[in-house]
XYZ file of C-alpha atoms in Angstrom:
606
model
C 10.175 -51.694 -46.288
C 6.684 -51.965 -44.928
C 6.355 -51.313 -41.266
C 3.727 -53.441 -39.594
C 1.811 -51.925 -36.774
C 2.859 -53.156 -33.379
C 0.431 -55.561 -31.735
C -1.275 -53.922 -28.808
C 0.218 -54.527 -25.425
C -2.986 -55.187 -23.531
C -1.214 -55.123 -20.187
C -0.774 -51.384 -20.739
C -4.272 -50.780 -22.152
C -7.138 -49.146 -20.423
C -9.291 -51.080 -17.985
C -12.041 -50.913 -20.607
C -10.423 -53.895 -22.434
C -10.809 -56.025 -19.376
C -14.435 -55.017 -19.017
C -15.002 -55.837 -22.694
C -13.582 -59.355 -22.248
C -15.792 -59.852 -19.226
C -18.739 -59.079 -21.494
C -17.503 -61.557 -24.133
C -17.156 -64.263 -21.477
C -20.713 -63.549 -20.375
C -21.959 -63.790 -24.004
C -20.197 -67.126 -24.525
C -21.615 -68.399 -21.266
C -25.057 -67.355 -22.544
C -24.489 -69.385 -25.744
C -23.564 -72.447 -23.671
C -26.632 -72.087 -21.479
C -28.982 -71.611 -24.433
C -27.457 -74.535 -26.313
C -27.617 -76.754 -23.221
C -31.270 -75.838 -22.705
C -32.006 -76.666 -26.334
C -30.264 -79.980 -25.922
C -32.201 -80.838 -22.762
C -35.608 -79.955 -24.132
C -34.876 -81.235 -27.629
C -35.404 -84.771 -28.937
C -31.729 -85.367 -29.683
C -30.407 -85.263 -26.147
C -27.279 -87.304 -25.667
C -24.599 -87.511 -23.008
C -21.829 -87.159 -25.619
C -23.079 -83.741 -26.631
C -23.759 -82.623 -23.069
C -20.183 -83.399 -21.962
C -18.841 -80.475 -24.041
C -20.747 -77.876 -22.047
C -18.689 -78.311 -18.847
C -15.599 -78.022 -21.055
C -16.793 -74.645 -22.408
C -17.674 -73.413 -18.934
C -14.260 -74.523 -17.652
C -12.483 -72.632 -20.445
C -14.513 -69.501 -19.700
C -13.675 -69.857 -16.002
C -9.933 -70.239 -16.685
C -10.050 -67.173 -18.936
C -11.811 -65.215 -16.204
C -9.112 -65.986 -13.637
C -6.287 -65.335 -16.134
C -7.939 -62.061 -17.131
C -7.611 -60.806 -13.573
C -3.807 -61.132 -13.911
C -3.277 -60.167 -17.550
C -5.612 -59.002 -20.299
C -3.532 -60.714 -23.003
C -3.308 -64.022 -21.153
C -7.035 -64.060 -20.432
C -7.825 -63.315 -24.114
C -5.471 -66.051 -25.349
C -6.966 -68.677 -23.010
C -10.501 -67.666 -24.028
C -9.970 -67.558 -27.796
C -7.707 -70.632 -28.123
C -9.705 -72.684 -25.637
C -13.070 -71.916 -27.253
C -11.613 -72.546 -30.739
C -10.258 -75.975 -29.701
C -13.472 -76.956 -27.898
C -15.625 -75.788 -30.809
C -13.422 -77.631 -33.286
C -13.683 -80.870 -31.222
C -17.470 -80.489 -31.046
C -17.698 -79.819 -34.776
C -15.529 -82.831 -35.694
C -17.384 -85.099 -33.276
C -20.845 -84.394 -34.628
C -22.152 -82.497 -37.622
C -18.889 -81.361 -39.286
C -19.402 -78.550 -41.795
C -23.143 -78.916 -41.266
C -22.878 -77.852 -37.623
C -24.407 -74.641 -36.332
C -21.187 -74.212 -34.344
C -19.622 -72.654 -37.448
C -21.117 -69.332 -36.316
C -18.946 -69.571 -33.200
C -15.885 -69.437 -35.498
C -17.195 -66.171 -36.897
C -17.539 -64.854 -33.343
C -13.983 -65.976 -32.514
C -12.564 -64.359 -35.666
C -14.221 -61.051 -34.856
C -13.001 -61.288 -31.247
C -9.444 -62.203 -32.334
C -9.202 -59.358 -34.800
C -10.595 -56.905 -32.297
C -8.496 -57.993 -29.306
C -5.378 -59.890 -30.409
C -4.268 -58.121 -33.563
C -3.398 -59.114 -37.129
C -1.054 -62.017 -36.435
C -3.469 -63.862 -34.185
C -6.308 -63.148 -36.609
C -4.351 -64.657 -39.514
C -3.452 -67.705 -37.400
C -6.995 -68.426 -36.177
C -8.492 -67.721 -39.623
C -5.991 -70.078 -41.335
C -6.584 -72.842 -38.785
C -10.348 -72.524 -39.186
C -10.127 -72.666 -43.004
C -7.845 -75.697 -42.899
C -10.255 -77.449 -40.524
C -13.284 -76.690 -42.690
C -11.492 -77.789 -45.890
C -10.359 -80.982 -44.237
C -13.821 -81.864 -42.966
C -15.404 -81.054 -46.325
C -12.872 -83.120 -48.297
C -13.121 -86.068 -45.895
C -16.907 -86.086 -46.140
C -16.853 -85.831 -49.962
C -14.359 -88.711 -50.241
C -16.336 -90.825 -47.815
C -13.668 -90.976 -45.155
C -15.766 -88.955 -42.683
C -19.406 -89.487 -41.918
C -20.732 -86.880 -39.473
C -23.370 -87.842 -36.976
C -26.934 -86.666 -37.471
C -27.519 -83.008 -36.972
C -28.737 -81.676 -33.660
C -32.354 -80.871 -33.004
C -33.937 -77.628 -34.109
C -33.873 -76.292 -30.550
C -30.137 -76.977 -30.223
C -29.357 -75.413 -33.557
C -31.688 -72.460 -32.947
C -30.335 -71.734 -29.486
C -26.730 -72.010 -30.708
C -27.369 -69.763 -33.702
C -29.373 -67.265 -31.621
C -26.727 -67.031 -28.898
C -23.917 -66.698 -31.430
C -25.789 -63.985 -33.348
C -26.413 -62.120 -30.093
C -22.709 -62.298 -29.221
C -21.720 -61.175 -32.744
C -24.217 -58.295 -32.504
C -22.741 -57.239 -29.175
C -19.205 -57.337 -30.631
C -20.360 -55.392 -33.678
C -22.054 -52.771 -31.510
C -18.958 -52.434 -29.362
C -16.815 -52.217 -32.485
C -19.039 -49.461 -33.901
C -18.986 -47.482 -30.694
C -15.250 -47.929 -30.480
C -14.799 -46.811 -34.065
C -17.104 -43.853 -33.502
C -15.211 -42.943 -30.342
C -11.961 -43.358 -32.231
C -13.294 -41.166 -35.007
C -14.411 -38.502 -32.534
C -11.112 -38.795 -30.743
C -9.299 -38.482 -34.060
C -11.354 -35.390 -34.942
C -10.644 -33.917 -31.521
C -6.950 -34.701 -31.954
C -7.028 -33.147 -35.413
C -8.631 -29.988 -34.036
C -6.185 -29.955 -31.168
C -3.290 -30.428 -33.561
C -4.641 -27.638 -35.777
C -4.905 -25.351 -32.745
C -1.405 -26.332 -31.661
C -0.193 -25.707 -35.199
C -1.748 -22.229 -35.136
C -0.289 -21.613 -31.688
C 3.080 -22.862 -32.875
C 2.898 -20.640 -35.948
C 2.001 -17.649 -33.764
C 4.867 -18.469 -31.417
C 7.197 -18.698 -34.373
C 6.019 -15.268 -35.538
C 6.384 -13.915 -32.000
C 9.847 -15.427 -31.736
C 10.783 -13.928 -35.081
C 9.507 -10.507 -33.951
C 11.452 -10.795 -30.710
C 14.603 -11.979 -32.422
C 14.501 -9.204 -34.999
C 13.548 -6.385 -32.628
C 15.411 -7.250 -29.427
C 18.160 -4.656 -28.821
C 20.874 -7.320 -28.888
C 22.538 -9.623 -31.409
C 21.521 -13.298 -31.046
C 23.114 -16.295 -32.773
C 23.091 -20.107 -32.612
C 26.100 -22.288 -33.534
C 26.669 -26.031 -33.905
C 29.469 -27.998 -32.266
C 31.837 -27.070 -35.135
C 31.221 -23.329 -34.526
C 29.181 -23.006 -37.732
C 26.370 -20.457 -37.625
C 22.907 -22.041 -37.593
C 20.889 -18.898 -37.050
C 21.485 -15.213 -36.427
C 19.145 -12.242 -36.149
C 19.395 -9.001 -38.071
C 21.489 -7.229 -35.454
C 24.004 -10.060 -35.484
C 24.506 -9.638 -39.220
C 24.916 -5.866 -38.777
C 27.914 -6.467 -36.491
C 29.792 -7.828 -39.507
C 28.182 -5.762 -42.261
C 26.298 -8.722 -43.785
C 22.878 -10.340 -43.857
C 22.394 -13.184 -41.354
C 21.487 -15.677 -44.104
C 24.814 -14.951 -45.834
C 26.673 -16.028 -42.686
C 24.705 -19.228 -42.036
C 26.913 -22.307 -42.367
C 30.159 -20.354 -41.997
C 32.577 -20.889 -39.144
C 32.809 -18.077 -36.580
C 36.522 -17.723 -37.225
C 35.903 -17.038 -40.942
C 34.181 -13.667 -40.512
C 35.197 -12.306 -37.085
C 37.967 -9.666 -37.429
C 41.401 -10.897 -36.477
C 41.807 -8.274 -33.741
C 38.822 -9.741 -31.846
C 39.458 -13.400 -32.645
C 42.014 -14.103 -29.890
C 39.744 -13.086 -27.012
C 36.771 -14.755 -28.673
C 38.141 -18.217 -29.431
C 39.371 -18.867 -25.889
C 35.887 -18.394 -24.440
C 34.386 -20.138 -27.476
C 36.371 -23.328 -26.947
C 35.594 -23.307 -23.207
C 31.870 -22.991 -23.965
C 31.979 -25.914 -26.436
C 33.660 -27.848 -23.641
C 30.586 -27.188 -21.471
C 31.490 -23.998 -19.572
C 29.370 -20.876 -20.090
C 31.291 -17.618 -20.193
C 31.276 -13.933 -21.024
C 33.811 -11.455 -22.342
C 34.068 -7.908 -23.609
C 35.622 -6.960 -26.897
C 35.953 -4.064 -29.300
C 33.840 -4.262 -32.434
C 34.576 -1.904 -35.299
C 31.507 -0.745 -37.224
C 31.929 -2.088 -40.783
C 30.226 1.011 -42.250
C 31.752 3.915 -40.300
C 34.798 2.251 -38.754
C 33.733 3.549 -35.327
C 34.818 1.446 -32.390
C 32.010 0.021 -30.313
C 32.275 -1.901 -27.026
C 30.226 -5.118 -26.896
C 29.580 -7.667 -24.145
C 29.251 -11.285 -25.305
C 27.534 -14.099 -23.391
C 28.035 -17.692 -24.632
C 25.946 -20.605 -23.270
C 26.433 -24.280 -24.285
C 23.565 -26.299 -25.765
C 23.127 -29.877 -24.494
C 21.452 -32.931 -26.015
C 21.472 -36.100 -23.889
C 24.366 -34.770 -21.864
C 26.497 -33.889 -24.904
C 27.343 -30.350 -26.058
C 25.797 -29.963 -29.502
C 26.381 -26.259 -29.966
C 26.113 -22.920 -28.251
C 24.087 -19.721 -28.146
C 25.681 -16.281 -28.213
C 24.216 -12.946 -27.100
C 26.057 -9.775 -28.110
C 25.030 -6.474 -26.476
C 26.370 -3.028 -27.383
C 27.481 -1.385 -24.111
C 29.372 1.630 -25.484
C 27.038 4.172 -23.880
C 26.885 2.123 -20.670
C 30.689 2.050 -20.377
C 30.862 5.780 -21.076
C 28.263 6.415 -18.361
C 30.167 4.180 -15.929
C 33.344 6.129 -16.630
C 31.548 9.402 -16.046
C 30.118 8.072 -12.786
C 33.556 6.858 -11.762
C 35.010 10.305 -12.475
C 32.189 11.943 -10.541
C 32.778 9.592 -7.616
C 36.486 10.389 -7.671
C 35.735 14.114 -7.399
C 32.672 13.738 -5.187
C 34.494 14.238 -1.895
C 36.175 17.400 -3.133
C 32.890 18.766 -4.506
C 31.136 17.910 -1.248
C 33.765 19.836 0.715
C 33.364 22.821 -1.613
C 29.588 22.770 -1.386
C 29.775 22.307 2.398
C 32.048 25.317 2.730
C 29.705 27.348 0.523
C 26.691 26.274 2.567
C 28.457 27.048 5.846
C 29.365 30.496 4.550
C 25.803 31.074 3.366
C 24.423 29.812 6.681
C 26.771 32.049 8.642
C 25.743 34.989 6.487
C 22.094 34.111 7.046
C 22.616 33.942 10.808
C 24.320 37.325 10.771
C 21.500 38.745 8.700
C 18.935 37.329 11.066
C 20.798 38.742 14.065
C 21.006 42.129 12.385
C 17.328 42.046 11.524
C 16.478 40.987 15.067
C 18.588 43.844 16.448
C 16.851 46.156 14.001
C 13.480 45.003 15.272
C 14.663 45.494 18.842
C 15.976 48.955 17.988
C 12.712 49.740 16.289
C 10.833 48.733 19.432
C 13.143 50.881 21.573
C 12.735 53.742 19.105
C 8.986 53.425 19.529
C 9.440 53.541 23.291
C 11.751 56.548 23.042
C 9.372 58.387 20.748
C 6.450 57.626 23.038
C 8.335 58.697 26.181
C 9.683 61.835 24.489
C 6.195 62.813 23.404
C 4.794 62.073 26.837
C 7.597 63.971 28.655
C 7.130 67.039 26.531
C 3.773 67.824 28.195
C 4.809 67.781 31.901
C 8.171 69.360 31.162
C 6.510 72.063 29.027
C 3.945 72.739 31.733
C 6.703 72.917 34.340
C 8.779 75.231 32.165
C 5.780 77.465 31.497
C 4.915 77.623 35.202
C 8.538 78.366 36.061
C 8.446 81.291 33.617
C 5.147 82.483 35.064
C 6.533 82.360 38.630
C 9.678 84.179 37.457
C 7.537 86.910 35.933
C 5.390 87.099 39.083
C 8.566 87.364 41.191
C 9.860 90.255 39.080
C 6.572 92.122 39.437
C 6.513 91.379 43.181
C 10.131 92.639 43.541
C 9.343 95.898 41.722
C 6.325 96.484 43.946
C 8.528 96.079 47.030
C 11.134 98.523 45.674
C 8.460 101.103 44.903
C 6.875 100.697 48.337
C 3.621 99.938 46.599
C 3.149 96.419 48.009
C -0.295 95.740 49.250
C -1.490 92.998 51.461
C -3.720 91.691 48.663
C -0.736 91.614 46.296
C 1.224 89.544 48.814
C -1.671 87.193 49.244
C -2.084 86.756 45.477
C 1.643 86.194 45.018
C 1.772 83.515 47.717
C -1.301 81.857 46.206
C 0.258 81.917 42.742
C 3.520 80.450 44.062
C 1.674 77.637 45.819
C -0.420 76.827 42.752
C 2.636 76.986 40.492
C 4.629 74.743 42.797
C 1.782 72.235 42.951
C 1.487 72.177 39.163
C 5.244 71.908 38.735
C 5.448 69.078 41.302
C 2.675 67.115 39.595
C 4.217 67.497 36.151
C 7.707 66.773 37.360
C 6.459 63.699 39.271
C 4.734 62.538 36.050
C 8.030 63.005 34.225
C 9.887 61.106 36.927
C 7.412 58.200 36.724
C 7.681 58.107 32.964
C 11.450 58.138 33.140
C 11.395 55.412 35.770
C 9.185 53.170 33.663
C 11.190 53.872 30.541
C 14.460 53.256 32.355
C 13.149 49.901 33.638
C 11.854 48.836 30.226
C 14.999 50.065 28.477
C 17.217 48.280 30.979
C 15.225 45.072 30.514
C 15.618 45.318 26.755
C 19.274 46.198 26.896
C 20.550 43.916 29.660
C 18.718 40.624 28.859
C 19.205 39.727 32.508
C 16.717 37.692 34.501
C 15.029 39.031 37.603
C 11.902 38.495 39.645
C 8.972 40.703 38.728
C 5.236 40.954 39.036
C 3.674 40.143 35.684
C 0.818 42.649 36.028
C 3.225 45.493 36.902
C 5.625 44.615 34.078
C 2.835 44.463 31.455
C 1.392 47.708 32.840
C 4.755 49.425 32.438
C 4.942 48.252 28.826
C 1.441 49.515 28.050
C 2.108 52.845 29.829
C 5.300 53.283 27.847
C 3.408 52.643 24.575
C 0.442 54.785 25.658
C 1.491 58.020 23.893
C 1.753 56.278 20.510
C -1.364 54.176 21.118
C -3.432 57.268 21.910
C -3.300 58.246 18.247
C -5.702 55.359 17.536
C -9.307 54.942 18.714
C -8.632 51.462 20.065
C -7.927 50.482 23.637
C -5.889 47.947 25.570
C -7.491 46.178 28.525
C -5.191 44.531 31.094
C -6.868 41.672 32.980
C -3.943 40.238 34.921
C -4.303 39.612 38.638
C -1.537 40.932 40.837
C 0.736 38.516 42.609
C 1.838 36.451 39.602
C 5.564 36.566 40.265
C 7.920 35.328 37.581
C 11.650 34.655 37.661
C 12.417 35.220 34.014
C 13.689 37.720 31.453
C 11.388 40.755 31.446
C 13.184 42.309 28.477
C 12.393 39.385 26.187
C 8.838 39.139 27.553
C 8.384 42.895 27.047
C 9.499 42.643 23.441
C 6.966 39.804 22.923
C 4.221 41.995 24.384
C 5.228 45.033 22.298
C 5.245 43.005 19.070
C 1.854 41.397 19.783
C 0.306 44.776 20.744
C 1.679 46.474 17.626
C 0.593 43.498 15.502
C -2.975 43.868 16.748
C -3.033 47.637 16.053
C -1.476 47.262 12.593
C -3.254 44.149 11.301
C -6.214 43.155 13.493
C -7.840 46.590 13.775
C -7.253 47.728 10.220
C -10.354 49.571 8.988
C -12.015 49.543 12.450
C -12.591 52.158 15.132
C -13.672 49.961 18.034
C -10.743 47.609 18.462
C -10.203 46.081 21.897
C -7.077 44.128 22.817
C -7.398 42.218 26.078
C -4.258 40.992 27.818
C -5.109 38.314 30.394
C -3.159 35.749 32.375
C -3.636 32.917 34.830
C -1.418 30.297 36.418
C -1.712 26.597 35.477
C 0.581 24.371 37.549
C 4.092 25.835 37.086
C 3.185 27.876 34.032
C 1.552 31.177 33.335
C -0.823 31.312 30.396
C -0.643 34.802 28.906
C -3.310 35.537 26.285
C -3.511 38.423 23.812
C -7.108 38.455 22.491
C -8.497 40.930 19.990
C -11.840 41.440 18.298
C -10.230 42.204 14.955
C -10.676 40.968 11.414
C -9.109 37.559 12.033
C -6.543 35.625 10.009
C -7.260 33.477 6.951
C -6.374 29.754 7.212
C -3.675 29.975 4.532
C -1.989 32.892 6.341
C -2.443 31.204 9.728
C -0.233 28.272 8.694
C 2.534 30.691 7.675
C 2.182 33.018 10.647
C 5.645 32.374 12.109
C 7.571 31.980 8.837
C 10.493 34.416 8.577
C 9.863 37.313 6.179
C 6.192 36.434 5.727
C 4.051 39.544 5.936
C 0.758 40.741 4.529
C 2.180 44.253 4.627
C 5.134 43.726 2.303
C 5.932 47.039 0.652
C 3.942 48.904 3.313
C 6.505 48.908 6.098
C 6.182 45.282 7.208
C 9.420 43.277 7.472
C 7.835 39.874 8.145
C 10.145 39.285 11.144
C 7.896 40.301 14.033
C 6.129 36.976 14.546
C 9.323 35.021 13.869
C 11.110 36.981 16.587
C 8.161 36.470 18.948
C 8.282 32.692 18.408
C 12.060 32.625 18.836
C 11.901 34.673 22.064
C 9.074 32.573 23.535
C 10.600 29.174 22.712
C 14.357 29.684 22.902
C 14.755 32.625 25.279
C 11.822 32.191 27.673
C 11.516 28.391 27.382
C 7.792 28.422 26.563
C 5.449 27.896 23.654
C 3.067 29.970 21.586
C 0.077 29.116 19.448
C -2.517 31.151 17.633
C -6.244 30.634 17.067
C -8.231 32.797 14.711
C -11.476 32.977 12.778
C -12.222 35.479 10.077
C -14.436 38.285 11.336
C -14.283 37.179 14.990
C -10.732 38.008 16.032
C -7.491 36.314 17.035
C -6.032 34.868 20.246
C -2.300 34.420 20.836
C -1.736 31.953 23.692
C 1.717 32.274 25.279
C 2.592 29.533 27.795
C 5.627 30.447 29.915
C 7.265 28.758 32.914
C 7.119 30.820 36.107
C 10.840 30.162 36.465
C 12.728 30.394 33.198
C 15.076 27.443 32.518
C 18.677 28.175 33.319
C 19.907 27.545 29.782
C 17.457 30.043 28.308
C 18.302 32.536 31.031
C 21.962 32.462 30.143
């Protein structure tokens, strides 16, 4: 059966059709004007001919107004009206000899271009019937046409009609050319879309075959329409071998019960998911798979479904392991917490022991220094006591022998006085040393707070260390004004001073013979700023950042424990309630700035 093309619905066409009809109306109006002018200036002017021109103008006007409402209605009024008026004019005057026959050609072209095949066949048939009728009537003598119009009328009519036909032909050509270009553009666009579609099909095929999941499409009767490679592997077959088969025909019976319930619900329009056991057809190994089923709709009706099958064996195993770990997590946390608490307690004990060792080492240094310093005055005193004893024995023998002279008595008295003076000076030096040592030792041992003068306390520390410091060519300069009274813990402060002094002698003055350590202090508000400045070798930036780390020492293996600076920081911050910072530059020396409150906080004091 031949399918005829549908006549164009001009009401839905582009506005260009309306503009085209406006142009046709203008061309027809031009024909009327030219013909009327030819009639007026020609020799064959008659009122009967002139009366048709208002009719043509009226038809064009009606078409113009109808065209504003509907393109089809305006075209029908124009074509039918002009055809009827032209036919009446042709019958009334020249018949088949009339120049108006060209207007029929114009109308046929316009009808075929605007109205479609059916209208073209109708207008063409009516025109042929009219021409045949007029020709036959004239040949048989039943119809005698009036004389032809003048040359001007005929020329103007023919010229106007030819112009209108030329315009229609030009428009037709441009339209055909535009249609051709549009068709070529559409063809290129279709070719590009075909290539894009082919590429998308290849991409889809790559995705379907390489996605780590089984994918399948089924119709409403549960027959497989498509399945990827992984879907076929679930059942030990190629996907194309399963196409067209019902899902129930190849799914193992052990999995069919759980499957079909969700399957029927999905075909009823409800998406679902389920988990089932799938046995590998090659090895027989059980695998756990998750299945998602989604219905496919067409115009509101379920026409099939899509299934996604994902192997989750490893995922389930991992979830079980995580669940087991979570079940035992609390117990393992308690065990690890107990182990950490034990380790922390052991670490605290070790730190306390090391701190006590450092304190004992400082006291040992004090004891060694005091012992060395006491040996000189006590030795001098002992020697003088022996000398006086010997002088007394000699003096006693001289008395017994009655050989005592006045000069001997004078010398003996002089020797006794000199010996007593020497013994008093040495014994007083020993008493002072013992007093200082006893004060420093008590401060270190008791950890009790008391009021003290900072300059005197630092002087006692330096005096106590003096015997051991004398073995080095360096010197300690104390630049602390008297009158700075502190209510604090002198034992802790003394240990800070001892560590910083020893640190300067061990590290800062290494390889030098002109080291100077200056201990200065001044009061700022309610704090005393105590500085230990040396002109030593300085500290490198990388070591400066680790200065107070426990067990960090540049003398590891050479007697350094790495605890001195850590203990200093702990004593300054936690015991004395202050702060400490260090500034250093290689080759220029180091400054330790210790900021302490004049009155130690009660908590630190306790």
